[in-house]
Amino acid sequence: MFSSNITQNTLHVRAKSLARTWYENMHTVTPTKRKNPNTMYSGLYAQRASGTGSQFWQYRSVESGDDASKIDWRKSARTDEYYVREHEIDKPSDHLIWCDSKATMYIPTDKSDMAYVISLAIMSFYLDAGQQVTLLHAGKAVKTFDHAVTMFLSAIGVHKESSIDNTTLLSRYITPGTTNITLVSDFLNENTRQIVDLLTKRNITAALVQTLTHQEQNFLFTGHVKLKDQIHTDFVSPSIEEVRTSYLEKLREIQDYLSYTTRTHNWPYVIHTIEDDPNISNDLYSVVCL
Amino acid sequence: MITFLTPALLWGLLVLPVIWGLLRIFPPPVRHEQFGGLVLLQSVIQPTQKNIRHKVPWWIWLIRLLLIAAIIVGFAGPVYQSAHDTAIELDKRTIIVEDGGWASVVNWEERQNYIDALLRQSPDIANVDFISLSTNDIRKLSTSSSDSNLYSIKPQPWIPDRTVLRDILDDDTYKTVIWLTDGFVYDEAVSKDLLQKKNKNLHIVQPDKRNSAQITLGRVHRKTATSLDVNVYTTFPDIFIKQQQKSESASLFLQTIDTNGRVLQTRPLPLAPDAKTTTVTFDLPVQLANKVATIKLANAKTPAHIALADQRDRRILAGMIDLTGEQDLQTTSPLLSDQHYIQQALGLTQSLVILPLDALLSRGVDIIFLPGSTVIDKQQTKLLEDWVTNNGGVLVQFADETLTSDALLPVRMLRDVRTLGSTLSWETPQQLAAFDESSPFAKILLPENDKIVVNRQMLADPSAPRNNSQVWATLEDGTPLVTAKENGNGLVVFFHVAANPSWSTLPLSGVFPSLLEEISRTFASAISTKINTHQKVTHDDKWYIVQGVETNATLKNIDLSLTIDEQTFASFATAESPAGFYRSTQNVSENLRPRHLLPENKLPLDVLDFSNISHVNTYTMQQENIVYYKKWFLLTAFILFLLDVMITSLMNKKKKNALAVGVLLIGMCLSHHTEAQNIDNNIATAATSTTFAYIQTGDRDIDRLSKAGLATLGRTLTARTSVEPSTPQRVTLDQDLRAYSLVYWPINTSSTISGLSVQQVKTVSSFITAGGLLLIDTQGKQIEPAQLRSFFTGIFIPPLFPVQQNHVLHRTYYLLDRLSGRFDHNTGSPAIWMSQPALDGTSSVIIGDVDWSGAWAQDDSGFPLLPVNFEQQENALRTGVNIVMYAFTGTYKEDQIHVGALLERMEKETQ
């Protein structure tokens, strides 16, 4: 019923090239925009806990049971106490990717294609950085990019056949350990608020990518237009111009809400209009720089 | 009744439902758009299954269907033909009576259609009797289909015999009589009888006044030798004039036609709305007036449009007595005989018969020339004297040594002949003195360098009484040369010299014919006309027709040996004695006598009056009115189309488009649609084919001549050259002329030389600079240079120069000695001026005053519209061809390469 014209190969190529673009942009953007580039490159994020990482974290007094070899003699020599040198714990961050697969995303298929490409590009980016990526629909971590593509398509395919609501899906898969999530969707659902509320409640950092078509963003239909989507029956308006205002109001409402929420939580939020920027470049780069 | 030229196309209307189906998917088009954001709209508008097609208002469908229907009906060619009012019921005992005479010719087709309609409405009756009162044979007409019998009946050029109708009404054979009358009364008694019959179911169908025989011509009256009159009678002058004003063909023309059918002179027919009778006078030279056989309306339809001239009174017959001895001299040495000189002189103007005296007098000669050498005996002298005194003859005698008798001389003569300038004479030869003002010869001018010299002269006896004799010409010494005297009704004239050159140089000079012509014209014709009116014809005379009147009506089965008597001439022409020229059985050599269709004393004909008759049903045959509706339907379709486009644009919120279409629509309605299109069409024609144009002057006759002239020139060019112009077009100075290659501009005083407006100046200037040739013709009117100059103020016309003999215009196509038109300049001064050539060596303006269009113009049958002779017209046309060639090829023929060919051609011509 829902179909995407995009093949595995195309998806692969486009997602890869997009990811490459981001890498390239990484070098050219201004320093202020950068976020922790070193760790970015190492693929590791410092965690606020003691561990076996290479990064120095703190000194602490020796306690009973500490190995003598762990005593930092240089530090201890300056004082009367013995100190132990502790390193931060090193743990790959766990990225959750969620690509909206509800039926309206396939209208037109360009939109879903673009959503796939963006999702996969983000996955590729993280994978290349050695981080753990989990595709929400599949519920398991992705190992390689090729694996990601295969899994992505089958998972999405399975999911879009099912009738599970997005909110349910999200709440089911977001485990308590989840730290951040990237959401790729048109956010034209009624339950957009519920999703965002869910995320804020769980203290998860989210990046929102809103993919819209030009018409969805601007609603420029004129004359006699018969509007269709896959779920709703034929919708016809004799004077489409009258509808425009109310539609744009609704859309603005959603977008205002999203941008307000993201701003307060310091989340990235990108609106991508697919016809306007088919090459998806800079604006999405902020998403991967969480 | 509306009919269609191609009714088959109407089947196309059946396609309308199909088209309706097609239109459902036609504008406004519904676009199917996939839209993911629909979910947001759900709360705004409820989803609907309703079909958008139903939202197109019904009146848009109506407009579109009407549009298609209009196109289909338009191309099917709807024609409105006014239906005949045929509310007459036919039965088996019905007879249809048709006048079928001369007046029915005018609307014959309509009459036939009327009868056809009558027949068609009663298909249950197989046959209906029909009779034409002009042929009186009863035939049966079928009601089932168009009867070829009906259409084979033709009107006859005489009056219908209404007594037959009276007999039919009296007879019991027929119950219903339908009489298609021509509306005129011929015999009052019969007409009265007819209208008073009450025993029959009589239906009278009369023609519409507008479409009846409106104009009848009387007979040709000959007032003097040179002037002919004809009375034109109009039955309903006011209606007729209104009709004339409406029709395109403008004014009516009368033409004098000679015995060979050639047009001698054309005159417009002036009609006043309240005058039933109009007299048109033709002035022609004697010799032409003599030849006039008929005067007819140009494009005559009925025999009543032709007036016949009585050929018996048309010629002044001059005679000379045939004497055998004289005849010998005439044949052996003609230059010594008097007769020869008289014959030569008369030959120029009138016909001369030479017969023995008895025959001469019985032939009714008007004037007898009697050379002095003619010896006549006493009996003959008495006959002559009697002829002069009683019959009003004119006798012209010449002097001779042998003249012995003073009888029939104005004065008594001295027997001795005065000899001047001989060896034994003191006196020198005398010259002819200028004519006295009282003399009838006063208008004749004497040649200045070629004096008429008299050597010998016969003198009047000074002692003899004058007896009212007049001296018409004298010598310089005062002695008489020509004397005359009225003798009873007649006149005797005496030349004091012989008619041969041994006495004087008079017979050799050009004055001699003038003198003889003057005598016959002023005296002989006047007297003979006077006498002719009292002419008595004996009742024994029988006449037979030699030439019937030819018109649209046909003359058939005319018995050529038919004889009629004298009384019949004063009555209406009938089948037994149709109109035409008759010859007397008694005197075969006598000239032809006309039998008029309608006796002039009955003209204008009375019209049948039905106003006081209640027992008879009268109907009027409506004038057939044919209107073609095609263009209106197509125009409607176009307007509907624009309307539809406008509405669709409005509905699609394309206000700009709608506004544009709206403006177009309103503009179309406001502008004078057809005119603009006409001019556009004309210009389109002119731009795509060679087209000549003429400037409209407002004077209908001039415009008509211009058009006919250019058309004739066009035909000539097509026939003789590779230039094939299309129909000439009428233009005004307010339109763009640049599409035309040659513009003919008749300027005469009546077209008011009042100067041009700024726009007109621009038009003319742009035409000249665009390379067109402007042919200005002042049509014989002398226009002051200053007047012309002020007229053309503002237009840059290069200086003018006269066209000389060596100008290339004389040889662009024909080798011409003179560039001629209707008025030729015999003075040798150039008639045509040209502007200095422009850079390409071609002049753009040619000005002449010779009236080219008048010389070119021919009617449809190839007769000149104005009196020009063949040679003159040919020369004018050749000039026209040269002008056109000049316009197209410029100075091409000036190229030296043509010199060889030209010289060779000229040599051939001189050989």
mmCIF file of C-alpha atoms in Angstrom, chain A residues 104 107 188 190 215-216 219 221-222 224-230 232-236 238 241 243 246-247 250-251 254, chain B residues 28-52 55 651-653:
data_model
loop_
_atom_site.group_PDB
_atom_site.id
_atom_site.type_symbol
_atom_site.label_atom_id
_atom_site.label_comp_id
_atom_site.label_asym_id
_atom_site.label_seq_id
_atom_site.Cartn_x
_atom_site.Cartn_y
_atom_site.Cartn_z
ATOM 1 C CA THR A 104 1.102 10.576 5.479
ATOM 2 C CA ILE A 107 2.754 11.827 0.469
ATOM 3 C CA LEU A 188 1.988 17.218 11.130
ATOM 4 C CA GLU A 190 -2.084 15.799 16.121
ATOM 5 C CA GLN A 215 3.186 22.907 -0.449
ATOM 6 C CA GLU A 216 2.922 21.700 3.126
ATOM 7 C CA PHE A 219 0.012 25.907 0.952
ATOM 8 C CA PHE A 221 -2.782 25.719 -4.112
ATOM 9 C CA THR A 222 -5.080 27.736 -6.359
ATOM 10 C CA HIS A 224 -9.945 23.739 -8.285
ATOM 11 C CA VAL A 225 -7.779 21.262 -6.487
ATOM 12 C CA LYS A 226 -8.634 17.865 -5.269
ATOM 13 C CA LEU A 227 -6.478 17.057 -2.279
ATOM 14 C CA LYS A 228 -5.742 13.507 -1.280
ATOM 15 C CA ASP A 229 -3.769 11.680 1.270
ATOM 16 C CA GLN A 230 -3.552 7.994 1.919
ATOM 17 C CA HIS A 232 -8.269 10.482 4.432
ATOM 18 C CA THR A 233 -10.805 10.143 1.715
ATOM 19 C CA ASP A 234 -10.812 12.554 -1.193
ATOM 20 C CA PHE A 235 -10.954 15.987 0.066
ATOM 21 C CA VAL A 236 -12.134 18.597 -2.293
ATOM 22 C CA PRO A 238 -14.286 24.520 -4.198
ATOM 23 C CA GLU A 241 -7.860 29.837 -1.017
ATOM 24 C CA VAL A 243 -8.670 26.970 3.451
ATOM 25 C CA SER A 246 -6.706 28.088 8.521
ATOM 26 C CA TYR A 247 -4.158 25.540 7.381
ATOM 27 C CA LYS A 250 -2.524 25.274 12.290
ATOM 28 C CA LEU A 251 0.940 24.688 10.899
ATOM 29 C CA ILE A 254 2.749 23.378 15.636
ATOM 30 C CA PRO B 28 -12.301 24.497 -14.869
ATOM 31 C CA PRO B 29 -9.930 21.534 -14.573
ATOM 32 C CA VAL B 30 -9.750 19.740 -11.258
ATOM 33 C CA ARG B 31 -6.176 19.084 -10.287
ATOM 34 C CA HIS B 32 -5.481 16.049 -8.211
ATOM 35 C CA GLU B 33 -2.879 16.877 -5.642
ATOM 36 C CA GLN B 34 -1.447 14.645 -2.992
ATOM 37 C CA PHE B 35 -1.129 16.531 0.186
ATOM 38 C CA GLY B 36 0.289 15.253 3.407
ATOM 39 C CA GLY B 37 -0.964 18.165 5.410
ATOM 40 C CA LEU B 38 -4.535 17.184 4.912
ATOM 41 C CA VAL B 39 -4.664 15.922 8.429
ATOM 42 C CA LEU B 40 -4.389 19.454 9.694
ATOM 43 C CA LEU B 41 -7.395 20.443 7.666
ATOM 44 C CA GLN B 42 -9.647 17.801 9.000
ATOM 45 C CA SER B 43 -10.747 19.902 11.823
ATOM 46 C CA VAL B 44 -11.301 22.839 9.500
ATOM 47 C CA ILE B 45 -13.408 21.279 6.831
ATOM 48 C CA GLN B 46 -15.155 18.015 6.809
ATOM 49 C CA PRO B 47 -13.937 15.644 4.170
ATOM 50 C CA THR B 48 -16.400 15.243 1.393
ATOM 51 C CA GLN B 49 -17.090 12.833 -1.387
ATOM 52 C CA LYS B 50 -18.997 15.430 -3.270
ATOM 53 C CA ASN B 51 -18.005 15.711 -6.889
ATOM 54 C CA ILE B 52 -16.599 18.986 -7.993
ATOM 55 C CA LYS B 55 -20.250 22.652 -8.697
ATOM 56 C CA MET B 651 -13.765 31.582 -11.354
ATOM 57 C CA ASN B 652 -10.104 30.648 -11.340
ATOM 58 C CA LYS B 653 -9.345 33.983 -9.753
#
